[in-house]
């Protein structure tokens, strides 16, 4: 693989998600920068603000300081609006629009989610592994995933949540909630038997002190509160109905989603330059003869795990081969 040839060892995780072994994104950046230098590329820094046109071709790129870069071809590969500290300020959309291209509505994708439940701040910092999350839109299931997630002061984040966010398309119009199966390896009957064994072991303890083997400490007070069972109730006094209510709560822990976090916290931007105006075989504009597009500026996005980088790499190769 290219990056391993450039000295960046890679690892493949669940779902064919590819990352540097170091987990350092800067290793990818450095490898590409060194590769460009080794290939003899000249890097000119400056903010592009406009194009100069001759008929249906771009003849020069105008920079903010009024410098002009004459050109035979231009690639717009400025990224989206996510992570503006990296330079993705949305300028590419403005430049594309200036020469007649359509930019579809922009929204955050692969982004943490804001939740309204009053217990959310109590769970801040709690990381859950091997859980199953199911997203519902107006009580209709639209997506399910398995993996890791994190509770924050505003809601939920983590790999499965970021992937889930890309399936939420009507925020503000539809009602969304997520059901978290805290014990997906156990079906309802098996979980009930597991709880019965724990209850037998802790039969003389208060309910609140009987769940340490089953749940993370930070989650226990929340589960106890939602269960409707008194924290001080002795375990041997809990009824079958109360126990089954607890089982249902653990298998379907519900959080209500009210919003995305801001787009500058998103990993990628959903929306961008319309794919209808780009030749998919060459990445060349159908409007401007010598304009090409690559990467996230285009109206394409994918799950976390290297897939969006692969879109950027593949479209860039097409550009390079056809300029």
PDB file of C-alpha atoms in Angstrom:
ATOM      1  CA  UNK A   1       0.000   0.000   0.000  1.00  0.00           C
ATOM      2  CA  UNK A   2       1.167   3.540  -0.753  1.00  0.00           C
ATOM      3  CA  UNK A   3       1.386   4.729   2.855  1.00  0.00           C
ATOM      4  CA  UNK A   4       3.346   1.698   3.963  1.00  0.00           C
ATOM      5  CA  UNK A   5       5.749   2.393   1.077  1.00  0.00           C
ATOM      6  CA  UNK A   6       5.983   5.951   2.442  1.00  0.00           C
ATOM      7  CA  UNK A   7       6.916   4.631   5.885  1.00  0.00           C
ATOM      8  CA  UNK A   8       3.509   4.694   7.616  1.00  0.00           C
ATOM      9  CA  UNK A   9       2.511   1.214   8.900  1.00  0.00           C
ATOM     10  CA  UNK A  10      -1.261   0.654   8.819  1.00  0.00           C
ATOM     11  CA  UNK A  11      -3.708  -1.460  10.793  1.00  0.00           C
ATOM     12  CA  UNK A  12      -7.142  -2.760   9.792  1.00  0.00           C
ATOM     13  CA  UNK A  13      -9.871  -2.751  12.435  1.00  0.00           C
ATOM     14  CA  UNK A  14     -13.452  -4.023  12.538  1.00  0.00           C
ATOM     15  CA  UNK A  15     -15.472  -3.107   9.444  1.00  0.00           C
ATOM     16  CA  UNK A  16     -12.329  -2.733   7.291  1.00  0.00           C
ATOM     17  CA  UNK A  17     -11.547   0.573   8.989  1.00  0.00           C
ATOM     18  CA  UNK A  18      -7.934   1.499   8.260  1.00  0.00           C
ATOM     19  CA  UNK A  19      -5.777   3.660  10.543  1.00  0.00           C
ATOM     20  CA  UNK A  20      -2.057   4.362  11.033  1.00  0.00           C
ATOM     21  CA  UNK A  21      -0.604   1.946  13.609  1.00  0.00           C
ATOM     22  CA  UNK A  22       0.488   5.024  15.558  1.00  0.00           C
ATOM     23  CA  UNK A  23      -3.074   6.443  15.642  1.00  0.00           C
ATOM     24  CA  UNK A  24      -1.441   9.768  14.688  1.00  0.00           C
ATOM     25  CA  UNK A  25      -3.138  11.581  11.792  1.00  0.00           C
ATOM     26  CA  UNK A  26      -0.087  13.822  11.474  1.00  0.00           C
ATOM     27  CA  UNK A  27       1.886  10.805  10.215  1.00  0.00           C
ATOM     28  CA  UNK A  28      -0.349  10.736   7.131  1.00  0.00           C
ATOM     29  CA  UNK A  29       0.058  14.489   6.618  1.00  0.00           C
ATOM     30  CA  UNK A  30       3.834  14.315   6.958  1.00  0.00           C
ATOM     31  CA  UNK A  31       4.085  11.360   4.574  1.00  0.00           C
ATOM     32  CA  UNK A  32       2.092  13.180   1.888  1.00  0.00           C
ATOM     33  CA  UNK A  33       4.075  16.390   2.362  1.00  0.00           C
ATOM     34  CA  UNK A  34       7.373  14.559   2.008  1.00  0.00           C
ATOM     35  CA  UNK A  35       6.067  12.658  -1.011  1.00  0.00           C
ATOM     36  CA  UNK A  36       5.071  15.902  -2.743  1.00  0.00           C
ATOM     37  CA  UNK A  37       8.495  17.391  -2.095  1.00  0.00           C
ATOM     38  CA  UNK A  38      10.250  14.270  -3.368  1.00  0.00           C
ATOM     39  CA  UNK A  39       8.171  14.452  -6.555  1.00  0.00           C
ATOM     40  CA  UNK A  40       9.324  18.026  -7.196  1.00  0.00           C
ATOM     41  CA  UNK A  41       6.065  19.814  -6.397  1.00  0.00           C
ATOM     42  CA  UNK A  42       6.224  23.554  -5.718  1.00  0.00           C
ATOM     43  CA  UNK A  43       4.039  24.583  -2.783  1.00  0.00           C
ATOM     44  CA  UNK A  44       2.747  28.177  -2.865  1.00  0.00           C
ATOM     45  CA  UNK A  45       0.922  29.264   0.268  1.00  0.00           C
ATOM     46  CA  UNK A  46      -1.886  31.822   0.265  1.00  0.00           C
ATOM     47  CA  UNK A  47      -5.656  32.076   0.406  1.00  0.00           C
ATOM     48  CA  UNK A  48      -7.319  31.776  -3.004  1.00  0.00           C
ATOM     49  CA  UNK A  49     -10.195  34.264  -3.344  1.00  0.00           C
ATOM     50  CA  UNK A  50     -11.146  34.264  -7.029  1.00  0.00           C
ATOM     51  CA  UNK A  51     -10.584  32.839 -10.506  1.00  0.00           C
ATOM     52  CA  UNK A  52      -9.798  34.741 -13.673  1.00  0.00           C
ATOM     53  CA  UNK A  53     -11.648  33.305 -16.656  1.00  0.00           C
ATOM     54  CA  UNK A  54     -11.025  33.304 -20.372  1.00  0.00           C
ATOM     55  CA  UNK A  55     -14.189  32.038 -22.038  1.00  0.00           C
ATOM     56  CA  UNK A  56     -14.944  28.737 -20.244  1.00  0.00           C
ATOM     57  CA  UNK A  57     -11.452  28.191 -18.848  1.00  0.00           C
ATOM     58  CA  UNK A  58      -9.657  29.387 -15.724  1.00  0.00           C
ATOM     59  CA  UNK A  59      -6.530  31.323 -16.679  1.00  0.00           C
ATOM     60  CA  UNK A  60      -5.357  32.310 -13.207  1.00  0.00           C
ATOM     61  CA  UNK A  61      -6.045  31.886  -9.490  1.00  0.00           C
ATOM     62  CA  UNK A  62      -6.151  35.167  -7.550  1.00  0.00           C
ATOM     63  CA  UNK A  63      -4.852  35.142  -3.976  1.00  0.00           C
ATOM     64  CA  UNK A  64      -5.939  37.368  -1.088  1.00  0.00           C
ATOM     65  CA  UNK A  65      -2.733  39.403  -1.346  1.00  0.00           C
ATOM     66  CA  UNK A  66      -3.531  40.070  -5.055  1.00  0.00           C
ATOM     67  CA  UNK A  67      -0.899  37.665  -6.360  1.00  0.00           C
ATOM     68  CA  UNK A  68      -2.011  35.755  -9.434  1.00  0.00           C
ATOM     69  CA  UNK A  69      -1.031  32.191 -10.257  1.00  0.00           C
ATOM     70  CA  UNK A  70      -1.392  31.474 -13.948  1.00  0.00           C
ATOM     71  CA  UNK A  71      -2.516  27.936 -14.661  1.00  0.00           C
ATOM     72  CA  UNK A  72      -3.373  25.350 -17.299  1.00  0.00           C
ATOM     73  CA  UNK A  73      -5.657  23.444 -14.918  1.00  0.00           C
ATOM     74  CA  UNK A  74      -7.101  23.850 -11.416  1.00  0.00           C
ATOM     75  CA  UNK A  75      -8.181  21.280  -8.839  1.00  0.00           C
ATOM     76  CA  UNK A  76     -10.531  22.416  -6.085  1.00  0.00           C
ATOM     77  CA  UNK A  77      -9.696  20.124  -3.153  1.00  0.00           C
ATOM     78  CA  UNK A  78     -10.228  22.445  -0.207  1.00  0.00           C
ATOM     79  CA  UNK A  79     -12.188  20.033   1.970  1.00  0.00           C
ATOM     80  CA  UNK A  80     -15.571  20.858   3.481  1.00  0.00           C
ATOM     81  CA  UNK A  81     -16.567  23.131   6.394  1.00  0.00           C
ATOM     82  CA  UNK A  82     -15.633  20.707   9.181  1.00  0.00           C
ATOM     83  CA  UNK A  83     -12.608  21.293  11.391  1.00  0.00           C
ATOM     84  CA  UNK A  84     -11.945  24.916  10.270  1.00  0.00           C
ATOM     85  CA  UNK A  85      -8.669  24.938  12.226  1.00  0.00           C
ATOM     86  CA  UNK A  86      -7.274  22.622   9.536  1.00  0.00           C
ATOM     87  CA  UNK A  87      -8.118  25.177   6.838  1.00  0.00           C
ATOM     88  CA  UNK A  88     -11.495  23.764   5.812  1.00  0.00           C
ATOM     89  CA  UNK A  89     -13.270  27.112   5.966  1.00  0.00           C
ATOM     90  CA  UNK A  90     -15.753  26.555   3.141  1.00  0.00           C
ATOM     91  CA  UNK A  91     -13.864  28.813   0.699  1.00  0.00           C
ATOM     92  CA  UNK A  92     -13.927  26.063  -1.910  1.00  0.00           C
ATOM     93  CA  UNK A  93     -17.707  26.232  -2.097  1.00  0.00           C
ATOM     94  CA  UNK A  94     -17.546  29.975  -2.751  1.00  0.00           C
ATOM     95  CA  UNK A  95     -15.017  29.480  -5.547  1.00  0.00           C
ATOM     96  CA  UNK A  96     -17.087  26.686  -7.112  1.00  0.00           C
ATOM     97  CA  UNK A  97     -20.229  28.822  -7.016  1.00  0.00           C
ATOM     98  CA  UNK A  98     -18.357  31.750  -8.585  1.00  0.00           C
ATOM     99  CA  UNK A  99     -17.904  29.768 -11.808  1.00  0.00           C
ATOM    100  CA  UNK A 100     -21.451  28.422 -11.959  1.00  0.00           C
ATOM    101  CA  UNK A 101     -21.361  25.212  -9.913  1.00  0.00           C
ATOM    102  CA  UNK A 102     -24.202  24.129  -7.626  1.00  0.00           C
ATOM    103  CA  UNK A 103     -23.446  23.447  -3.953  1.00  0.00           C
ATOM    104  CA  UNK A 104     -25.995  21.182  -2.246  1.00  0.00           C
ATOM    105  CA  UNK A 105     -27.074  22.004   1.357  1.00  0.00           C
ATOM    106  CA  UNK A 106     -24.291  21.495   3.890  1.00  0.00           C
ATOM    107  CA  UNK A 107     -24.702  19.726   7.224  1.00  0.00           C
ATOM    108  CA  UNK A 108     -22.394  18.044   9.711  1.00  0.00           C
ATOM    109  CA  UNK A 109     -21.761  14.316   9.251  1.00  0.00           C
ATOM    110  CA  UNK A 110     -19.879  11.941  11.517  1.00  0.00           C
ATOM    111  CA  UNK A 111     -20.651  14.327  14.347  1.00  0.00           C
ATOM    112  CA  UNK A 112     -21.504  13.899  18.051  1.00  0.00           C
ATOM    113  CA  UNK A 113     -25.171  14.184  18.988  1.00  0.00           C
ATOM    114  CA  UNK A 114     -26.915  16.406  21.540  1.00  0.00           C
ATOM    115  CA  UNK A 115     -29.360  14.604  23.860  1.00  0.00           C
ATOM    116  CA  UNK A 116     -32.032  16.090  26.110  1.00  0.00           C
ATOM    117  CA  UNK A 117     -32.311  13.483  28.898  1.00  0.00           C
ATOM    118  CA  UNK A 118     -31.645  14.989  32.320  1.00  0.00           C
ATOM    119  CA  UNK A 119     -29.353  12.100  33.262  1.00  0.00           C
ATOM    120  CA  UNK A 120     -26.865  12.819  30.440  1.00  0.00           C
ATOM    121  CA  UNK A 121     -24.547  15.134  32.463  1.00  0.00           C
ATOM    122  CA  UNK A 122     -24.312  12.452  35.172  1.00  0.00           C
ATOM    123  CA  UNK A 123     -22.841  10.026  32.620  1.00  0.00           C
ATOM    124  CA  UNK A 124     -20.202  12.444  31.273  1.00  0.00           C
ATOM    125  CA  UNK A 125     -16.971  10.600  30.531  1.00  0.00           C
ATOM    126  CA  UNK A 126     -18.514   7.119  30.573  1.00  0.00           C
ATOM    127  CA  UNK A 127     -17.131   5.000  27.727  1.00  0.00           C
ATOM    128  CA  UNK A 128     -19.011   1.873  26.679  1.00  0.00           C
ATOM    129  CA  UNK A 129     -17.537  -0.957  24.623  1.00  0.00           C
ATOM    130  CA  UNK A 130     -19.344  -3.742  22.774  1.00  0.00           C
ATOM    131  CA  UNK A 131     -22.777  -2.140  22.851  1.00  0.00           C
ATOM    132  CA  UNK A 132     -25.427  -2.138  20.141  1.00  0.00           C
ATOM    133  CA  UNK A 133     -27.062   1.161  19.182  1.00  0.00           C
ATOM    134  CA  UNK A 134     -30.251   1.464  17.147  1.00  0.00           C
ATOM    135  CA  UNK A 135     -31.413   4.811  15.767  1.00  0.00           C
ATOM    136  CA  UNK A 136     -35.130   5.554  15.420  1.00  0.00           C
ATOM    137  CA  UNK A 137     -36.773   8.306  13.386  1.00  0.00           C
ATOM    138  CA  UNK A 138     -40.351   8.917  14.544  1.00  0.00           C
ATOM    139  CA  UNK A 139     -40.199   5.457  16.194  1.00  0.00           C
ATOM    140  CA  UNK A 140     -39.117   3.743  12.942  1.00  0.00           C
ATOM    141  CA  UNK A 141     -35.734   1.989  13.013  1.00  0.00           C
ATOM    142  CA  UNK A 142     -33.351   3.540  10.467  1.00  0.00           C
ATOM    143  CA  UNK A 143     -29.899   2.297  11.515  1.00  0.00           C
ATOM    144  CA  UNK A 144     -28.143  -0.114  13.849  1.00  0.00           C
ATOM    145  CA  UNK A 145     -24.462  -0.586  14.706  1.00  0.00           C
ATOM    146  CA  UNK A 146     -22.202  -2.348  17.204  1.00  0.00           C
ATOM    147  CA  UNK A 147     -19.063  -1.020  18.861  1.00  0.00           C
ATOM    148  CA  UNK A 148     -17.863   1.755  21.159  1.00  0.00           C
ATOM    149  CA  UNK A 149     -19.512   4.979  22.321  1.00  0.00           C
ATOM    150  CA  UNK A 150     -18.978   7.755  24.835  1.00  0.00           C
ATOM    151  CA  UNK A 151     -21.253   9.915  26.993  1.00  0.00           C
ATOM    152  CA  UNK A 152     -20.392  13.627  27.141  1.00  0.00           C
ATOM    153  CA  UNK A 153     -21.798  16.618  29.006  1.00  0.00           C
ATOM    154  CA  UNK A 154     -24.072  17.410  26.030  1.00  0.00           C
ATOM    155  CA  UNK A 155     -24.986  13.930  24.753  1.00  0.00           C
ATOM    156  CA  UNK A 156     -23.230  11.054  23.029  1.00  0.00           C
ATOM    157  CA  UNK A 157     -20.152  10.539  20.845  1.00  0.00           C
ATOM    158  CA  UNK A 158     -17.739   7.767  19.833  1.00  0.00           C
ATOM    159  CA  UNK A 159     -17.391   5.617  16.688  1.00  0.00           C
ATOM    160  CA  UNK A 160     -20.883   4.065  16.547  1.00  0.00           C
ATOM    161  CA  UNK A 161     -22.527   7.421  17.300  1.00  0.00           C
ATOM    162  CA  UNK A 162     -20.534   9.230  14.603  1.00  0.00           C
ATOM    163  CA  UNK A 163     -21.571   6.629  12.034  1.00  0.00           C
ATOM    164  CA  UNK A 164     -25.166   6.840  13.254  1.00  0.00           C
ATOM    165  CA  UNK A 165     -25.233  10.618  12.754  1.00  0.00           C
ATOM    166  CA  UNK A 166     -24.830  10.259   8.992  1.00  0.00           C
ATOM    167  CA  UNK A 167     -28.253   8.557   8.861  1.00  0.00           C
ATOM    168  CA  UNK A 168     -30.065  11.455  10.558  1.00  0.00           C
ATOM    169  CA  UNK A 169     -31.350  13.575   7.684  1.00  0.00           C
ATOM    170  CA  UNK A 170     -34.359  15.421   9.097  1.00  0.00           C
ATOM    171  CA  UNK A 171     -33.091  16.896  12.351  1.00  0.00           C
ATOM    172  CA  UNK A 172     -35.608  19.427  13.602  1.00  0.00           C
ATOM    173  CA  UNK A 173     -38.418  17.941  11.506  1.00  0.00           C
ATOM    174  CA  UNK A 174     -38.495  14.369  12.784  1.00  0.00           C
ATOM    175  CA  UNK A 175     -38.054  13.055  16.320  1.00  0.00           C
ATOM    176  CA  UNK A 176     -34.976  10.887  16.871  1.00  0.00           C
ATOM    177  CA  UNK A 177     -33.942   8.607  19.696  1.00  0.00           C
ATOM    178  CA  UNK A 178     -31.297   5.937  20.183  1.00  0.00           C
ATOM    179  CA  UNK A 179     -31.807   2.662  21.996  1.00  0.00           C
ATOM    180  CA  UNK A 180     -28.601   1.293  23.506  1.00  0.00           C
ATOM    181  CA  UNK A 181     -28.415  -2.429  24.194  1.00  0.00           C
ATOM    182  CA  UNK A 182     -25.955  -2.481  27.087  1.00  0.00           C
ATOM    183  CA  UNK A 183     -25.660  -6.291  26.988  1.00  0.00           C
ATOM    184  CA  UNK A 184     -26.018  -7.352  23.331  1.00  0.00           C
ATOM    185  CA  UNK A 185     -24.288 -10.707  23.960  1.00  0.00           C
ATOM    186  CA  UNK A 186     -27.236 -11.763  26.152  1.00  0.00           C
ATOM    187  CA  UNK A 187     -30.801 -12.074  24.900  1.00  0.00           C
ATOM    188  CA  UNK A 188     -33.628 -11.064  27.242  1.00  0.00           C
ATOM    189  CA  UNK A 189     -33.989 -14.512  28.801  1.00  0.00           C
ATOM    190  CA  UNK A 190     -30.245 -14.951  29.350  1.00  0.00           C
ATOM    191  CA  UNK A 191     -29.938 -11.476  30.876  1.00  0.00           C
ATOM    192  CA  UNK A 192     -32.846 -12.191  33.207  1.00  0.00           C
ATOM    193  CA  UNK A 193     -31.123 -15.370  34.412  1.00  0.00           C
ATOM    194  CA  UNK A 194     -27.864 -13.473  34.880  1.00  0.00           C
ATOM    195  CA  UNK A 195     -29.624 -10.848  37.005  1.00  0.00           C
ATOM    196  CA  UNK A 196     -31.349 -13.562  39.029  1.00  0.00           C
ATOM    197  CA  UNK A 197     -27.935 -15.079  39.837  1.00  0.00           C
ATOM    198  CA  UNK A 198     -26.618 -11.684  40.921  1.00  0.00           C
ATOM    199  CA  UNK A 199     -29.730 -11.050  42.993  1.00  0.00           C
ATOM    200  CA  UNK A 200     -29.291 -14.425  44.690  1.00  0.00           C
ATOM    201  CA  UNK A 201     -25.683 -13.549  45.549  1.00  0.00           C
ATOM    202  CA  UNK A 202     -26.653 -10.095  46.889  1.00  0.00           C
ATOM    203  CA  UNK A 203     -30.074 -11.048  48.235  1.00  0.00           C
ATOM    204  CA  UNK A 204     -29.708  -9.131  51.521  1.00  0.00           C
ATOM    205  CA  UNK A 205     -28.202  -5.999  49.958  1.00  0.00           C
ATOM    206  CA  UNK A 206     -29.946  -2.814  48.867  1.00  0.00           C
ATOM    207  CA  UNK A 207     -30.866  -2.763  45.176  1.00  0.00           C
ATOM    208  CA  UNK A 208     -28.431   0.081  44.471  1.00  0.00           C
ATOM    209  CA  UNK A 209     -25.568  -2.108  45.742  1.00  0.00           C
ATOM    210  CA  UNK A 210     -26.468  -5.197  43.709  1.00  0.00           C
ATOM    211  CA  UNK A 211     -25.480  -4.130  40.182  1.00  0.00           C
ATOM    212  CA  UNK A 212     -21.705  -3.673  40.449  1.00  0.00           C
ATOM    213  CA  UNK A 213     -20.968  -6.907  38.561  1.00  0.00           C
ATOM    214  CA  UNK A 214     -23.402  -6.021  35.793  1.00  0.00           C
ATOM    215  CA  UNK A 215     -22.954  -2.313  35.043  1.00  0.00           C
ATOM    216  CA  UNK A 216     -20.301   0.441  35.180  1.00  0.00           C
ATOM    217  CA  UNK A 217     -20.414   2.358  38.466  1.00  0.00           C
ATOM    218  CA  UNK A 218     -21.362   5.662  36.809  1.00  0.00           C
ATOM    219  CA  UNK A 219     -24.356   4.053  35.110  1.00  0.00           C
ATOM    220  CA  UNK A 220     -25.806   2.349  38.188  1.00  0.00           C
ATOM    221  CA  UNK A 221     -27.548   5.373  39.829  1.00  0.00           C
ATOM    222  CA  UNK A 222     -29.119   6.313  36.479  1.00  0.00           C
ATOM    223  CA  UNK A 223     -30.398   2.783  35.831  1.00  0.00           C
ATOM    224  CA  UNK A 224     -31.723   2.545  39.398  1.00  0.00           C
ATOM    225  CA  UNK A 225     -33.565   5.848  39.027  1.00  0.00           C
ATOM    226  CA  UNK A 226     -35.080   4.920  35.655  1.00  0.00           C
ATOM    227  CA  UNK A 227     -36.104   1.460  36.856  1.00  0.00           C
ATOM    228  CA  UNK A 228     -38.575   2.878  39.371  1.00  0.00           C
ATOM    229  CA  UNK A 229     -37.223   0.500  42.036  1.00  0.00           C
ATOM    230  CA  UNK A 230     -36.255   2.136  45.309  1.00  0.00           C
ATOM    231  CA  UNK A 231     -32.460   2.226  45.722  1.00  0.00           C
ATOM    232  CA  UNK A 232     -32.841   1.032  49.328  1.00  0.00           C
ATOM    233  CA  UNK A 233     -35.204  -1.842  48.502  1.00  0.00           C
ATOM    234  CA  UNK A 234     -33.714  -5.169  49.507  1.00  0.00           C
ATOM    235  CA  UNK A 235     -32.881  -7.365  46.527  1.00  0.00           C
ATOM    236  CA  UNK A 236     -34.848 -10.299  47.946  1.00  0.00           C
ATOM    237  CA  UNK A 237     -37.979  -8.104  47.886  1.00  0.00           C
ATOM    238  CA  UNK A 238     -37.757  -7.177  44.190  1.00  0.00           C
ATOM    239  CA  UNK A 239     -40.667  -8.633  42.259  1.00  0.00           C
ATOM    240  CA  UNK A 240     -40.501 -10.532  38.970  1.00  0.00           C
ATOM    241  CA  UNK A 241     -42.216  -7.593  37.255  1.00  0.00           C
ATOM    242  CA  UNK A 242     -39.646  -5.129  38.612  1.00  0.00           C
ATOM    243  CA  UNK A 243     -36.796  -7.419  37.563  1.00  0.00           C
ATOM    244  CA  UNK A 244     -38.142  -7.716  34.026  1.00  0.00           C
ATOM    245  CA  UNK A 245     -38.489  -3.949  33.880  1.00  0.00           C
ATOM    246  CA  UNK A 246     -34.801  -3.751  34.754  1.00  0.00           C
ATOM    247  CA  UNK A 247     -33.983  -6.252  31.993  1.00  0.00           C
ATOM    248  CA  UNK A 248     -35.915  -4.160  29.476  1.00  0.00           C
ATOM    249  CA  UNK A 249     -34.118  -1.006  30.570  1.00  0.00           C
ATOM    250  CA  UNK A 250     -30.675  -2.574  30.133  1.00  0.00           C
ATOM    251  CA  UNK A 251     -31.573  -3.969  26.701  1.00  0.00           C
ATOM    252  CA  UNK A 252     -33.197  -0.704  25.578  1.00  0.00           C
ATOM    253  CA  UNK A 253     -31.492   2.229  27.286  1.00  0.00           C
ATOM    254  CA  UNK A 254     -33.070   5.200  25.514  1.00  0.00           C
ATOM    255  CA  UNK A 255     -31.508   8.593  24.813  1.00  0.00           C
ATOM    256  CA  UNK A 256     -33.440  11.353  23.035  1.00  0.00           C
ATOM    257  CA  UNK A 257     -31.523  13.118  20.264  1.00  0.00           C
ATOM    258  CA  UNK A 258     -32.322  16.798  19.720  1.00  0.00           C
ATOM    259  CA  UNK A 259     -29.493  18.166  17.570  1.00  0.00           C
ATOM    260  CA  UNK A 260     -26.092  17.740  15.986  1.00  0.00           C
ATOM    261  CA  UNK A 261     -23.059  19.343  17.544  1.00  0.00           C
ATOM    262  CA  UNK A 262     -21.748  22.294  15.460  1.00  0.00           C
ATOM    263  CA  UNK A 263     -20.319  21.545  12.027  1.00  0.00           C
ATOM    264  CA  UNK A 264     -16.833  22.606  13.160  1.00  0.00           C
ATOM    265  CA  UNK A 265     -16.881  19.547  15.474  1.00  0.00           C
ATOM    266  CA  UNK A 266     -17.893  17.189  12.668  1.00  0.00           C
ATOM    267  CA  UNK A 267     -15.367  14.845  11.086  1.00  0.00           C
ATOM    268  CA  UNK A 268     -16.775  15.456   7.607  1.00  0.00           C
ATOM    269  CA  UNK A 269     -19.262  17.674   5.804  1.00  0.00           C
ATOM    270  CA  UNK A 270     -22.318  16.212   4.140  1.00  0.00           C
ATOM    271  CA  UNK A 271     -23.256  18.111   0.976  1.00  0.00           C
ATOM    272  CA  UNK A 272     -21.044  20.013  -1.431  1.00  0.00           C
ATOM    273  CA  UNK A 273     -20.442  20.497  -5.153  1.00  0.00           C
ATOM    274  CA  UNK A 274     -23.141  18.574  -7.018  1.00  0.00           C
ATOM    275  CA  UNK A 275     -21.891  15.277  -8.454  1.00  0.00           C
ATOM    276  CA  UNK A 276     -24.209  15.864 -11.426  1.00  0.00           C
ATOM    277  CA  UNK A 277     -21.851  18.616 -12.573  1.00  0.00           C
ATOM    278  CA  UNK A 278     -18.689  16.472 -12.398  1.00  0.00           C
ATOM    279  CA  UNK A 279     -17.568  13.744 -14.801  1.00  0.00           C
ATOM    280  CA  UNK A 280     -17.103  10.718 -12.495  1.00  0.00           C
ATOM    281  CA  UNK A 281     -14.509   9.120 -14.802  1.00  0.00           C
ATOM    282  CA  UNK A 282     -12.180  12.130 -14.763  1.00  0.00           C
ATOM    283  CA  UNK A 283     -13.416  14.392 -11.909  1.00  0.00           C
ATOM    284  CA  UNK A 284     -13.531  17.202 -14.481  1.00  0.00           C
ATOM    285  CA  UNK A 285     -16.115  19.960 -14.288  1.00  0.00           C
ATOM    286  CA  UNK A 286     -18.907  19.809 -16.836  1.00  0.00           C
ATOM    287  CA  UNK A 287     -19.075  23.620 -16.717  1.00  0.00           C
ATOM    288  CA  UNK A 288     -15.438  24.812 -16.766  1.00  0.00           C
ATOM    289  CA  UNK A 289     -13.070  23.119 -19.244  1.00  0.00           C
ATOM    290  CA  UNK A 290      -9.968  22.968 -17.046  1.00  0.00           C
ATOM    291  CA  UNK A 291     -11.478  22.702 -13.533  1.00  0.00           C
ATOM    292  CA  UNK A 292     -11.348  19.469 -11.510  1.00  0.00           C
ATOM    293  CA  UNK A 293     -12.613  18.435  -8.065  1.00  0.00           C
ATOM    294  CA  UNK A 294     -11.278  16.046  -5.444  1.00  0.00           C
ATOM    295  CA  UNK A 295     -12.172  15.110  -1.891  1.00  0.00           C
ATOM    296  CA  UNK A 296     -14.717  16.390   0.561  1.00  0.00           C
ATOM    297  CA  UNK A 297     -15.687  19.504  -1.395  1.00  0.00           C
ATOM    298  CA  UNK A 298     -17.772  17.112  -3.522  1.00  0.00           C
ATOM    299  CA  UNK A 299     -21.222  16.021  -2.316  1.00  0.00           C
ATOM    300  CA  UNK A 300     -20.025  12.600  -1.096  1.00  0.00           C
ATOM    301  CA  UNK A 301     -19.345  11.327   2.409  1.00  0.00           C
ATOM    302  CA  UNK A 302     -18.832   7.978   4.112  1.00  0.00           C
ATOM    303  CA  UNK A 303     -18.358   6.359   7.526  1.00  0.00           C
ATOM    304  CA  UNK A 304     -15.426   6.959   9.837  1.00  0.00           C
ATOM    305  CA  UNK A 305     -12.438   4.655   9.503  1.00  0.00           C
ATOM    306  CA  UNK A 306     -10.495   5.950   6.524  1.00  0.00           C
ATOM    307  CA  UNK A 307     -13.334   5.800   3.990  1.00  0.00           C
ATOM    308  CA  UNK A 308     -13.501   9.573   3.480  1.00  0.00           C
ATOM    309  CA  UNK A 309      -9.732   9.690   3.079  1.00  0.00           C
ATOM    310  CA  UNK A 310     -10.050   6.953   0.470  1.00  0.00           C
ATOM    311  CA  UNK A 311     -12.589   9.091  -1.412  1.00  0.00           C
ATOM    312  CA  UNK A 312     -10.082  11.960  -1.322  1.00  0.00           C
ATOM    313  CA  UNK A 313      -7.191   9.785  -2.495  1.00  0.00           C
ATOM    314  CA  UNK A 314      -9.161   8.087  -5.288  1.00  0.00           C
ATOM    315  CA  UNK A 315     -10.662  11.288  -6.683  1.00  0.00           C
ATOM    316  CA  UNK A 316      -7.227  12.966  -6.502  1.00  0.00           C
ATOM    317  CA  UNK A 317      -5.667  10.166  -8.554  1.00  0.00           C
ATOM    318  CA  UNK A 318      -8.408  10.570 -11.161  1.00  0.00           C
ATOM    319  CA  UNK A 319      -7.671  14.303 -11.292  1.00  0.00           C
ATOM    320  CA  UNK A 320      -3.938  13.737 -11.675  1.00  0.00           C
ATOM    321  CA  UNK A 321      -4.418  11.177 -14.416  1.00  0.00           C
ATOM    322  CA  UNK A 322      -6.756  13.406 -16.418  1.00  0.00           C
ATOM    323  CA  UNK A 323      -5.464  16.959 -16.000  1.00  0.00           C
TER     324      UNK A 323
END
